[in-house]
Amino acid sequence: MKMNALDAKIGQLKEYLSSGEKRIAVLTHTNPDGDAIGSSLAWAAVLRSMGHTVNCLVPNRYPNFLAWMPDIADVIIAKEANEKAERVVDEADIIFCLDFNRIDRLENLSTHIVNNSKAVRILIDHHLDPPLEEYALAFSDHTSCSTSYLVYRIAERLTGVEVFDREAAEALYVGIMTDTGNFSFSYLTPGLFRAVADLIEKGIDVPSINSRVYNAYSEGRMRLLGYVLLQKMQLIENNRIAYIGLQEHELRRFDFQIGDSEGFVNYPLSVTSVQMSAMFLETRKFIRISFRSKGNVDVSEFAARYFGGGGHKNASGGKSFEPMDKTIENFKKAVAEYFKEKQL
Ligand code: 5GP
Ligand code: MN
């Protein structure tokens, strides 16, 4: 987002946040990741510093590797405390939607918000193609590496970054670190590294955060990863496309916990020839799909066209309501068609 576009919106944001204390709900997406939680916690700190009453809400539980984060225990998990979550939504004057842009990504909470909430809805997000008509105000920038960095830039202009104490700085760092794949994906701008320098000046301990997030896996996850790479990864289309299908009975064998398969979809891209990777994860209701790609292959468009999803150019997701074998068959047809059409 260009500097002056951002500045113009800050004026509007200030208006929404002026005239007394507001009740505010900060919402993020289903299966919240490091950026979803990190940006929410830091944004809540900004709003509290302005004197507002703030509750953070997530549709379902965050992965264990984030459980150490300061204040995470106060985050309301709708799946486990539905009444409380609905009450917070009902009572909110303002709802901030962070790190996602379609209300339908909130699962059960979506209908409740659409049907009951009269709150002003404001978006802070870095995914493509937000439905702008759903928001009174939208800070949407798909060239931001993470929502956490967007929160940093907004706070810079709204309150000044002095509002971030060490704990909020840790939350932002977690968001930036995880969404950039530890500073290896796109949109690594000089401004981002300046912001990170500022977070470090606030006293965050980078090696320690790194270790708490990346060295926090169960034995089951490690063994599941071994199984996935050895036995489940399939290469098709001249080894340009990789996919992994995991069914519930396989997951049970490895004492699967939510979040355990996080990041698996990235591994096949380490093979030189692989341009696109897909992972199909069977859950009780549907198959959750993750897509990743290198370079020009736009998996956001692919996910939207074939699997009712979306995301970013090189990282997207979707769903399938067919059984695993049919889903993979559909996938194979879809990639053949897509790669031919785009001459990839
Ligand atoms: P992941 O594979 O990590 O679950 O998701 C990768 C990216 O795709 C994330 O940025 C996420 O927001 C987006 N994404 C995942 N699933 C969906 C979906 O069902 N719909 C949309 N619009 N985006 C998704
Ligand atoms: Mn994000």
mmCIF file of C-alpha atoms and ligand atoms in Angstrom:
data_model
loop_
_atom_site.group_PDB
_atom_site.id
_atom_site.type_symbol
_atom_site.label_atom_id
_atom_site.label_comp_id
_atom_site.label_asym_id
_atom_site.label_seq_id
_atom_site.Cartn_x
_atom_site.Cartn_y
_atom_site.Cartn_z
ATOM 1 C CA MET A 1 0.000 0.000 0.000
ATOM 2 C CA LYS A 2 1.435 3.339 -1.076
ATOM 3 C CA MET A 3 2.334 5.763 1.678
ATOM 4 C CA ASN A 4 -0.295 8.397 0.777
ATOM 5 C CA ALA A 5 -3.095 5.836 0.375
ATOM 6 C CA LEU A 6 -2.245 4.588 3.834
ATOM 7 C CA ASP A 7 -2.166 8.102 5.273
ATOM 8 C CA ALA A 8 -5.609 8.932 3.883
ATOM 9 C CA LYS A 9 -7.088 5.842 5.505
ATOM 10 C CA ILE A 10 -5.430 6.543 8.840
ATOM 11 C CA GLY A 11 -7.559 9.709 9.009
ATOM 12 C CA GLN A 12 -10.725 7.613 8.656
ATOM 13 C CA LEU A 13 -9.478 5.056 11.138
ATOM 14 C CA LYS A 14 -8.827 7.814 13.678
ATOM 15 C CA GLU A 15 -12.428 8.954 13.279
ATOM 16 C CA TYR A 16 -13.788 5.484 13.988
ATOM 17 C CA LEU A 17 -11.582 5.222 17.057
ATOM 18 C CA SER A 18 -12.278 8.701 18.450
ATOM 19 C CA SER A 19 -15.179 9.863 20.612
ATOM 20 C CA GLY A 20 -14.784 7.697 23.642
ATOM 21 C CA GLU A 21 -14.130 4.129 24.566
ATOM 22 C CA LYS A 22 -15.272 1.502 22.064
ATOM 23 C CA ARG A 23 -15.914 -2.201 22.458
ATOM 24 C CA ILE A 24 -13.811 -3.904 19.846
ATOM 25 C CA ALA A 25 -13.551 -7.478 18.577
ATOM 26 C CA VAL A 26 -10.356 -8.463 16.752
ATOM 27 C CA LEU A 27 -11.068 -11.491 14.571
ATOM 28 C CA THR A 28 -8.793 -13.745 12.609
ATOM 29 C CA HIS A 29 -9.156 -16.805 10.400
ATOM 30 C CA THR A 30 -9.868 -20.502 11.003
ATOM 31 C CA ASN A 31 -6.734 -22.557 11.731
ATOM 32 C CA PRO A 32 -4.948 -19.420 12.889
ATOM 33 C CA ASP A 33 -1.239 -19.310 12.082
ATOM 34 C CA GLY A 34 1.626 -17.234 13.476
ATOM 35 C CA ASP A 35 0.680 -14.150 11.483
ATOM 36 C CA ALA A 36 -3.010 -14.400 12.372
ATOM 37 C CA ILE A 37 -2.274 -14.610 16.103
ATOM 38 C CA GLY A 38 0.752 -12.284 16.088
ATOM 39 C CA SER A 39 -1.044 -9.503 14.229
ATOM 40 C CA SER A 40 -4.174 -9.874 16.408
ATOM 41 C CA LEU A 41 -2.300 -9.675 19.706
ATOM 42 C CA ALA A 42 -0.238 -6.686 18.604
ATOM 43 C CA TRP A 43 -3.255 -4.868 17.145
ATOM 44 C CA ALA A 44 -5.195 -5.474 20.373
ATOM 45 C CA ALA A 45 -2.284 -3.863 22.258
ATOM 46 C CA VAL A 46 -2.467 -0.794 20.007
ATOM 47 C CA LEU A 47 -6.228 -0.439 20.544
ATOM 48 C CA ARG A 48 -5.926 -0.938 24.317
ATOM 49 C CA SER A 49 -3.255 1.751 24.469
ATOM 50 C CA MET A 50 -5.905 4.079 23.025
ATOM 51 C CA GLY A 51 -8.298 3.221 25.862
ATOM 52 C CA HIS A 52 -10.602 0.749 24.103
ATOM 53 C CA THR A 53 -11.951 -2.550 25.423
ATOM 54 C CA VAL A 54 -10.660 -5.309 23.170
ATOM 55 C CA ASN A 55 -11.309 -9.035 22.788
ATOM 56 C CA CYS A 56 -9.432 -11.261 20.337
ATOM 57 C CA LEU A 57 -11.452 -14.050 18.740
ATOM 58 C CA VAL A 58 -10.444 -17.112 16.718
ATOM 59 C CA PRO A 59 -12.831 -19.704 15.190
ATOM 60 C CA ASN A 60 -10.771 -22.683 16.397
ATOM 61 C CA ARG A 61 -7.656 -23.383 18.448
ATOM 62 C CA TYR A 62 -4.198 -22.152 17.501
ATOM 63 C CA PRO A 63 -1.336 -24.660 17.101
ATOM 64 C CA ASN A 64 0.722 -25.613 20.161
ATOM 65 C CA PHE A 65 3.878 -23.929 18.905
ATOM 66 C CA LEU A 66 2.160 -20.585 19.531
ATOM 67 C CA ALA A 67 0.880 -21.397 23.022
ATOM 68 C CA TRP A 68 3.789 -19.576 24.721
ATOM 69 C CA MET A 69 2.837 -16.219 23.237
ATOM 70 C CA PRO A 70 2.100 -13.503 25.781
ATOM 71 C CA ASP A 71 -1.662 -12.919 26.289
ATOM 72 C CA ILE A 72 -2.652 -15.810 24.033
ATOM 73 C CA ALA A 73 -4.587 -17.364 26.918
ATOM 74 C CA ASP A 74 -7.056 -14.449 26.705
ATOM 75 C CA VAL A 75 -7.900 -15.166 23.062
ATOM 76 C CA ILE A 76 -11.474 -16.480 22.858
ATOM 77 C CA ILE A 77 -11.774 -19.708 20.873
ATOM 78 C CA ALA A 78 -15.264 -19.772 19.338
ATOM 79 C CA LYS A 79 -15.336 -23.543 18.917
ATOM 80 C CA GLU A 80 -14.748 -23.993 22.657
ATOM 81 C CA ALA A 81 -16.623 -20.962 24.005
ATOM 82 C CA ASN A 82 -19.278 -20.252 21.424
ATOM 83 C CA GLU A 83 -21.674 -18.224 23.601
ATOM 84 C CA LYS A 84 -18.913 -15.971 24.808
ATOM 85 C CA ALA A 85 -17.636 -15.496 21.267
ATOM 86 C CA GLU A 86 -21.115 -14.610 19.992
ATOM 87 C CA ARG A 87 -21.623 -12.202 22.893
ATOM 88 C CA VAL A 88 -18.368 -10.399 22.066
ATOM 89 C CA VAL A 89 -19.497 -10.123 18.429
ATOM 90 C CA ASP A 90 -22.967 -8.894 19.440
ATOM 91 C CA GLU A 91 -21.630 -6.254 21.808
ATOM 92 C CA ALA A 92 -18.867 -4.966 19.548
ATOM 93 C CA ASP A 93 -18.995 -1.417 18.182
ATOM 94 C CA ILE A 94 -16.154 -2.238 15.808
ATOM 95 C CA ILE A 95 -14.962 -5.557 14.381
ATOM 96 C CA PHE A 96 -11.453 -5.726 12.948
ATOM 97 C CA CYS A 97 -10.837 -8.605 10.530
ATOM 98 C CA LEU A 98 -7.153 -9.510 10.436
ATOM 99 C CA ASP A 99 -5.220 -11.755 8.046
ATOM 100 C CA PHE A 100 -8.221 -12.924 6.006
ATOM 101 C CA ASN A 101 -10.689 -11.067 3.858
ATOM 102 C CA ARG A 102 -13.790 -13.168 3.301
ATOM 103 C CA ILE A 103 -16.142 -13.384 6.254
ATOM 104 C CA ASP A 104 -17.016 -16.943 5.198
ATOM 105 C CA ARG A 105 -13.524 -18.027 6.328
ATOM 106 C CA LEU A 106 -14.763 -17.813 9.937
ATOM 107 C CA GLU A 107 -16.908 -20.962 9.641
ATOM 108 C CA ASN A 108 -19.728 -20.982 12.253
ATOM 109 C CA LEU A 109 -18.994 -17.463 13.366
ATOM 110 C CA SER A 110 -19.543 -16.144 9.823
ATOM 111 C CA THR A 111 -23.321 -16.521 9.804
ATOM 112 C CA HIS A 112 -23.583 -15.054 13.262
ATOM 113 C CA ILE A 113 -21.658 -11.951 12.216
ATOM 114 C CA VAL A 114 -23.524 -11.502 8.967
ATOM 115 C CA ASN A 115 -26.948 -11.958 10.611
ATOM 116 C CA ASN A 116 -26.510 -10.250 13.969
ATOM 117 C CA SER A 117 -23.681 -7.790 14.119
ATOM 118 C CA LYS A 118 -24.223 -4.074 13.553
ATOM 119 C CA ALA A 119 -20.574 -3.308 14.215
ATOM 120 C CA VAL A 120 -18.456 -1.253 11.857
ATOM 121 C CA ARG A 121 -16.261 -3.742 10.021
ATOM 122 C CA ILE A 122 -12.641 -2.845 9.256
ATOM 123 C CA LEU A 123 -10.166 -4.989 7.355
ATOM 124 C CA ILE A 124 -6.397 -5.302 7.887
ATOM 125 C CA ASP A 125 -5.096 -7.975 5.548
ATOM 126 C CA HIS A 126 -2.583 -8.961 2.865
ATOM 127 C CA HIS A 127 -4.564 -11.457 0.772
ATOM 128 C CA LEU A 128 -5.612 -10.841 -2.827
ATOM 129 C CA ASP A 129 -9.027 -9.597 -3.921
ATOM 130 C CA PRO A 130 -10.838 -8.521 -0.778
ATOM 131 C CA PRO A 131 -14.621 -8.092 -1.160
ATOM 132 C CA LEU A 132 -14.409 -4.385 -0.348
ATOM 133 C CA GLU A 133 -18.181 -3.962 -0.098
ATOM 134 C CA GLU A 134 -18.095 -5.975 3.137
ATOM 135 C CA TYR A 135 -15.974 -3.365 4.924
ATOM 136 C CA ALA A 136 -16.431 0.238 6.045
ATOM 137 C CA LEU A 137 -12.675 0.654 5.743
ATOM 138 C CA ALA A 138 -10.026 -1.678 4.334
ATOM 139 C CA PHE A 139 -6.279 -1.741 4.842
ATOM 140 C CA SER A 140 -5.592 -4.318 2.178
ATOM 141 C CA ASP A 141 -2.122 -4.796 0.728
ATOM 142 C CA HIS A 142 -1.149 -8.023 -0.970
ATOM 143 C CA THR A 143 2.419 -6.738 -1.311
ATOM 144 C CA SER A 144 2.829 -6.747 2.447
ATOM 145 C CA CYS A 145 4.758 -9.849 3.529
ATOM 146 C CA SER A 146 2.424 -10.320 6.475
ATOM 147 C CA THR A 147 -0.533 -8.776 8.248
ATOM 148 C CA SER A 148 1.787 -8.195 11.200
ATOM 149 C CA TYR A 149 3.946 -5.837 9.129
ATOM 150 C CA LEU A 150 0.786 -4.004 8.028
ATOM 151 C CA VAL A 151 -0.217 -3.630 11.684
ATOM 152 C CA TYR A 152 3.234 -2.191 12.380
ATOM 153 C CA ARG A 153 2.879 0.344 9.568
ATOM 154 C CA ILE A 154 -0.605 1.384 10.632
ATOM 155 C CA ALA A 155 0.463 1.779 14.258
ATOM 156 C CA GLU A 156 3.429 3.857 13.102
ATOM 157 C CA ARG A 157 0.985 6.440 11.806
ATOM 158 C CA LEU A 158 -1.862 5.979 14.297
ATOM 159 C CA THR A 159 -0.156 5.969 17.687
ATOM 160 C CA GLY A 160 3.551 5.718 16.954
ATOM 161 C CA VAL A 161 5.394 2.442 17.413
ATOM 162 C CA GLU A 162 6.225 3.397 21.007
ATOM 163 C CA VAL A 163 2.964 1.602 21.857
ATOM 164 C CA PHE A 164 4.640 -1.742 21.226
ATOM 165 C CA ASP A 165 6.302 -3.147 24.312
ATOM 166 C CA ARG A 166 8.592 -6.174 24.150
ATOM 167 C CA GLU A 167 5.671 -8.598 24.209
ATOM 168 C CA ALA A 168 3.815 -6.901 21.351
ATOM 169 C CA ALA A 169 7.108 -6.755 19.442
ATOM 170 C CA GLU A 170 7.456 -10.520 19.933
ATOM 171 C CA ALA A 171 3.952 -11.044 18.561
ATOM 172 C CA LEU A 172 4.754 -8.975 15.460
ATOM 173 C CA TYR A 173 8.047 -10.775 14.964
ATOM 174 C CA VAL A 174 6.331 -14.167 15.115
ATOM 175 C CA GLY A 175 3.884 -13.024 12.438
ATOM 176 C CA ILE A 176 6.600 -11.668 10.164
ATOM 177 C CA MET A 177 8.940 -14.621 10.693
ATOM 178 C CA THR A 178 6.330 -17.308 10.033
ATOM 179 C CA ASP A 179 4.613 -15.623 7.046
ATOM 180 C CA THR A 180 7.927 -14.940 5.289
ATOM 181 C CA GLY A 181 9.171 -18.512 5.911
ATOM 182 C CA ASN A 182 11.906 -17.062 8.122
ATOM 183 C CA PHE A 183 12.671 -14.259 5.682
ATOM 184 C CA SER A 184 12.817 -16.360 2.540
ATOM 185 C CA PHE A 185 9.616 -15.571 0.579
ATOM 186 C CA SER A 186 8.514 -12.489 -1.379
ATOM 187 C CA TYR A 187 8.082 -8.867 -0.366
ATOM 188 C CA LEU A 188 11.184 -8.578 1.781
ATOM 189 C CA THR A 189 11.532 -4.807 1.520
ATOM 190 C CA PRO A 190 14.061 -2.483 3.147
ATOM 191 C CA GLY A 191 11.157 -1.062 5.171
ATOM 192 C CA LEU A 192 10.399 -4.509 6.555
ATOM 193 C CA PHE A 193 13.958 -4.975 7.794
ATOM 194 C CA ARG A 194 13.877 -1.492 9.363
ATOM 195 C CA ALA A 195 10.704 -2.487 11.189
ATOM 196 C CA VAL A 196 12.379 -5.702 12.342
ATOM 197 C CA ALA A 197 15.380 -3.684 13.538
ATOM 198 C CA ASP A 198 12.970 -1.616 15.599
ATOM 199 C CA LEU A 199 11.387 -4.768 17.079
ATOM 200 C CA ILE A 200 14.856 -5.984 18.031
ATOM 201 C CA GLU A 201 15.517 -2.660 19.760
ATOM 202 C CA LYS A 202 12.492 -3.376 21.899
ATOM 203 C CA GLY A 203 14.408 -6.297 23.354
ATOM 204 C CA ILE A 204 13.021 -9.350 21.546
ATOM 205 C CA ASP A 205 15.271 -12.399 21.515
ATOM 206 C CA VAL A 206 15.326 -13.688 17.931
ATOM 207 C CA PRO A 207 17.064 -17.062 18.428
ATOM 208 C CA SER A 208 14.790 -17.821 21.345
ATOM 209 C CA ILE A 209 11.606 -16.986 19.393
ATOM 210 C CA ASN A 210 12.899 -19.009 16.484
ATOM 211 C CA SER A 211 13.470 -21.987 18.710
ATOM 212 C CA ARG A 212 10.134 -21.686 20.528
ATOM 213 C CA VAL A 213 8.265 -21.676 17.195
ATOM 214 C CA TYR A 214 10.297 -24.088 15.076
ATOM 215 C CA ASN A 215 11.639 -26.527 17.676
ATOM 216 C CA ALA A 216 8.321 -27.203 19.329
ATOM 217 C CA TYR A 217 7.090 -30.253 17.464
ATOM 218 C CA SER A 218 5.910 -33.569 18.817
ATOM 219 C CA GLU A 219 7.586 -36.867 18.024
ATOM 220 C CA GLY A 220 4.410 -37.793 16.114
ATOM 221 C CA ARG A 221 4.780 -34.838 13.761
ATOM 222 C CA MET A 222 8.400 -35.674 12.970
ATOM 223 C CA ARG A 223 7.555 -39.293 12.196
ATOM 224 C CA LEU A 224 4.509 -38.237 10.158
ATOM 225 C CA LEU A 225 6.783 -35.949 8.114
ATOM 226 C CA GLY A 226 9.127 -38.874 7.455
ATOM 227 C CA TYR A 227 6.194 -41.013 6.342
ATOM 228 C CA VAL A 228 4.847 -38.233 4.115
ATOM 229 C CA LEU A 229 8.144 -37.644 2.305
ATOM 230 C CA LEU A 230 9.032 -41.297 1.905
ATOM 231 C CA GLN A 231 5.676 -42.841 1.115
ATOM 232 C CA LYS A 232 3.086 -40.189 0.320
ATOM 233 C CA MET A 233 4.695 -37.552 -1.875
ATOM 234 C CA GLN A 234 3.750 -38.180 -5.518
ATOM 235 C CA LEU A 235 5.332 -36.448 -8.494
ATOM 236 C CA ILE A 236 3.363 -36.014 -11.736
ATOM 237 C CA GLU A 237 3.525 -34.023 -14.989
ATOM 238 C CA ASN A 238 7.254 -34.619 -15.576
ATOM 239 C CA ASN A 239 7.983 -34.095 -11.898
ATOM 240 C CA ARG A 240 6.739 -30.536 -12.098
ATOM 241 C CA ILE A 241 3.830 -31.118 -9.739
ATOM 242 C CA ALA A 242 3.870 -32.808 -6.361
ATOM 243 C CA TYR A 243 0.958 -33.805 -4.185
ATOM 244 C CA ILE A 244 0.407 -35.426 -0.821
ATOM 245 C CA GLY A 245 -2.908 -36.934 0.295
ATOM 246 C CA LEU A 246 -3.353 -37.732 3.972
ATOM 247 C CA GLN A 247 -6.372 -39.596 5.287
ATOM 248 C CA GLU A 248 -7.727 -39.612 8.828
ATOM 249 C CA HIS A 249 -6.649 -43.195 9.568
ATOM 250 C CA GLU A 250 -3.079 -42.334 8.595
ATOM 251 C CA LEU A 251 -3.095 -39.263 10.822
ATOM 252 C CA ARG A 252 -4.357 -41.265 13.798
ATOM 253 C CA ARG A 253 -1.377 -43.579 13.521
ATOM 254 C CA PHE A 254 0.871 -40.607 14.308
ATOM 255 C CA ASP A 255 -1.251 -39.215 17.151
ATOM 256 C CA PHE A 256 -2.072 -36.237 14.943
ATOM 257 C CA GLN A 257 -2.697 -32.906 16.662
ATOM 258 C CA ILE A 258 -4.062 -29.836 14.904
ATOM 259 C CA GLY A 259 -1.205 -27.937 13.267
ATOM 260 C CA ASP A 260 1.039 -31.005 12.981
ATOM 261 C CA SER A 261 0.972 -30.962 9.179
ATOM 262 C CA GLU A 262 1.710 -27.221 9.020
ATOM 263 C CA GLY A 263 4.473 -26.614 6.482
ATOM 264 C CA PHE A 264 4.504 -30.122 4.974
ATOM 265 C CA VAL A 265 3.238 -28.743 1.670
ATOM 266 C CA ASN A 266 6.407 -26.664 1.294
ATOM 267 C CA TYR A 267 8.821 -29.602 1.302
ATOM 268 C CA PRO A 268 8.222 -30.880 -2.257
ATOM 269 C CA LEU A 269 9.228 -27.441 -3.619
ATOM 270 C CA SER A 270 12.783 -28.224 -2.508
ATOM 271 C CA VAL A 271 12.950 -30.596 -5.495
ATOM 272 C CA THR A 272 14.425 -28.574 -8.386
ATOM 273 C CA SER A 273 11.836 -29.612 -10.969
ATOM 274 C CA VAL A 274 8.756 -29.085 -8.759
ATOM 275 C CA GLN A 275 6.860 -25.894 -9.571
ATOM 276 C CA MET A 276 3.691 -26.577 -7.622
ATOM 277 C CA SER A 277 2.865 -28.595 -4.545
ATOM 278 C CA ALA A 278 -0.506 -29.605 -3.125
ATOM 279 C CA MET A 279 -1.489 -31.253 0.124
ATOM 280 C CA PHE A 280 -4.882 -32.836 0.793
ATOM 281 C CA LEU A 281 -5.728 -33.288 4.451
ATOM 282 C CA GLU A 282 -8.835 -35.292 5.282
ATOM 283 C CA THR A 283 -10.964 -33.931 8.130
ATOM 284 C CA ARG A 284 -14.367 -35.123 9.330
ATOM 285 C CA LYS A 285 -16.335 -32.742 7.122
ATOM 286 C CA PHE A 286 -14.181 -32.119 4.063
ATOM 287 C CA ILE A 287 -10.690 -32.261 2.617
ATOM 288 C CA ARG A 288 -8.581 -29.220 3.435
ATOM 289 C CA ILE A 289 -6.246 -28.348 0.602
ATOM 290 C CA SER A 290 -3.033 -26.329 0.626
ATOM 291 C CA PHE A 291 -1.207 -25.194 -2.493
ATOM 292 C CA ARG A 292 2.295 -23.769 -2.843
ATOM 293 C CA SER A 293 4.237 -22.766 -5.941
ATOM 294 C CA LYS A 294 7.449 -21.260 -7.208
ATOM 295 C CA GLY A 295 7.749 -18.252 -9.502
ATOM 296 C CA ASN A 296 5.030 -17.731 -12.089
ATOM 297 C CA VAL A 297 2.567 -20.459 -11.143
ATOM 298 C CA ASP A 298 -0.389 -18.626 -9.606
ATOM 299 C CA VAL A 299 -1.947 -21.016 -7.102
ATOM 300 C CA SER A 300 -4.328 -18.352 -5.824
ATOM 301 C CA GLU A 301 -6.075 -18.322 -9.197
ATOM 302 C CA PHE A 302 -5.860 -22.119 -9.369
ATOM 303 C CA ALA A 303 -7.441 -22.566 -5.914
ATOM 304 C CA ALA A 304 -10.220 -20.107 -6.705
ATOM 305 C CA ARG A 305 -11.049 -21.709 -10.054
ATOM 306 C CA TYR A 306 -11.013 -25.367 -9.068
ATOM 307 C CA PHE A 307 -11.365 -25.642 -5.293
ATOM 308 C CA GLY A 308 -13.450 -22.685 -4.087
ATOM 309 C CA GLY A 309 -10.505 -21.123 -2.292
ATOM 310 C CA GLY A 310 -7.905 -18.418 -2.703
ATOM 311 C CA GLY A 311 -4.925 -16.852 -0.976
ATOM 312 C CA HIS A 312 -1.682 -15.558 -2.425
ATOM 313 C CA LYS A 313 0.071 -16.166 -5.737
ATOM 314 C CA ASN A 314 2.532 -18.673 -4.262
ATOM 315 C CA ALA A 315 0.514 -19.925 -1.254
ATOM 316 C CA SER A 316 -3.176 -20.671 -1.303
ATOM 317 C CA GLY A 317 -5.788 -23.098 -0.079
ATOM 318 C CA GLY A 318 -9.230 -24.491 -0.715
ATOM 319 C CA LYS A 319 -11.627 -27.303 0.125
ATOM 320 C CA SER A 320 -13.063 -30.421 -1.444
ATOM 321 C CA PHE A 321 -16.243 -32.189 -0.393
ATOM 322 C CA GLU A 322 -15.469 -35.318 -2.447
ATOM 323 C CA PRO A 323 -13.638 -38.377 -1.093
ATOM 324 C CA MET A 324 -9.833 -38.443 -1.286
ATOM 325 C CA ASP A 325 -9.440 -40.508 -4.485
ATOM 326 C CA LYS A 326 -12.002 -38.428 -6.371
ATOM 327 C CA THR A 327 -10.450 -35.197 -5.075
ATOM 328 C CA ILE A 328 -7.012 -36.234 -6.310
ATOM 329 C CA GLU A 329 -8.453 -37.301 -9.641
ATOM 330 C CA ASN A 330 -10.082 -33.856 -9.972
ATOM 331 C CA PHE A 331 -6.790 -32.249 -9.016
ATOM 332 C CA LYS A 332 -4.859 -34.128 -11.683
ATOM 333 C CA LYS A 333 -7.336 -33.077 -14.365
ATOM 334 C CA ALA A 334 -7.289 -29.503 -13.122
ATOM 335 C CA VAL A 335 -3.497 -29.141 -13.161
ATOM 336 C CA ALA A 336 -3.224 -30.684 -16.610
ATOM 337 C CA GLU A 337 -5.790 -28.190 -17.904
ATOM 338 C CA TYR A 338 -4.338 -25.231 -16.025
ATOM 339 C CA PHE A 339 -0.701 -25.812 -16.974
ATOM 340 C CA LYS A 340 -1.673 -26.280 -20.609
ATOM 341 C CA GLU A 341 -3.787 -23.134 -20.661
ATOM 342 C CA LYS A 342 -1.055 -21.030 -19.031
ATOM 343 C CA GLN A 343 1.663 -22.718 -21.098
ATOM 344 C CA LEU A 344 3.643 -23.549 -17.985
HETATM 345 P P1 5GP B 1 -2.590 -22.772 4.244
HETATM 346 O O1 5GP B 1 -2.201 -23.719 3.171
HETATM 347 O O2 5GP B 1 -1.418 -22.339 5.052
HETATM 348 O O3 5GP B 1 -3.763 -23.214 5.038
HETATM 349 O O4 5GP B 1 -3.104 -21.468 3.495
HETATM 350 C C1 5GP B 1 -2.268 -20.764 2.605
HETATM 351 C C2 5GP B 1 -2.896 -19.466 2.236
HETATM 352 O O5 5GP B 1 -4.102 -19.662 1.511
HETATM 353 C C3 5GP B 1 -3.251 -18.636 3.433
HETATM 354 O O6 5GP B 1 -2.810 -17.329 3.195
HETATM 355 C C4 5GP B 1 -4.745 -18.688 3.516
HETATM 356 O O7 5GP B 1 -5.263 -17.498 3.939
HETATM 357 C C5 5GP B 1 -5.202 -19.025 2.118
HETATM 358 N N1 5GP B 1 -6.322 -19.983 2.178
HETATM 359 C C6 5GP B 1 -6.292 -21.237 2.695
HETATM 360 N N2 5GP B 1 -7.485 -21.839 2.592
HETATM 361 C C7 5GP B 1 -8.306 -20.962 1.973
HETATM 362 C C8 5GP B 1 -9.698 -20.992 1.573
HETATM 363 O O8 5GP B 1 -10.422 -21.970 1.754
HETATM 364 N N3 5GP B 1 -10.169 -19.867 0.973
HETATM 365 C C9 5GP B 1 -9.389 -18.776 0.748
HETATM 366 N N4 5GP B 1 -9.943 -17.699 0.136
HETATM 367 N N5 5GP B 1 -8.103 -18.712 1.100
HETATM 368 C C10 5GP B 1 -7.558 -19.774 1.711
HETATM 369 MN MN MN B 2 -0.735 -13.737 6.888
#
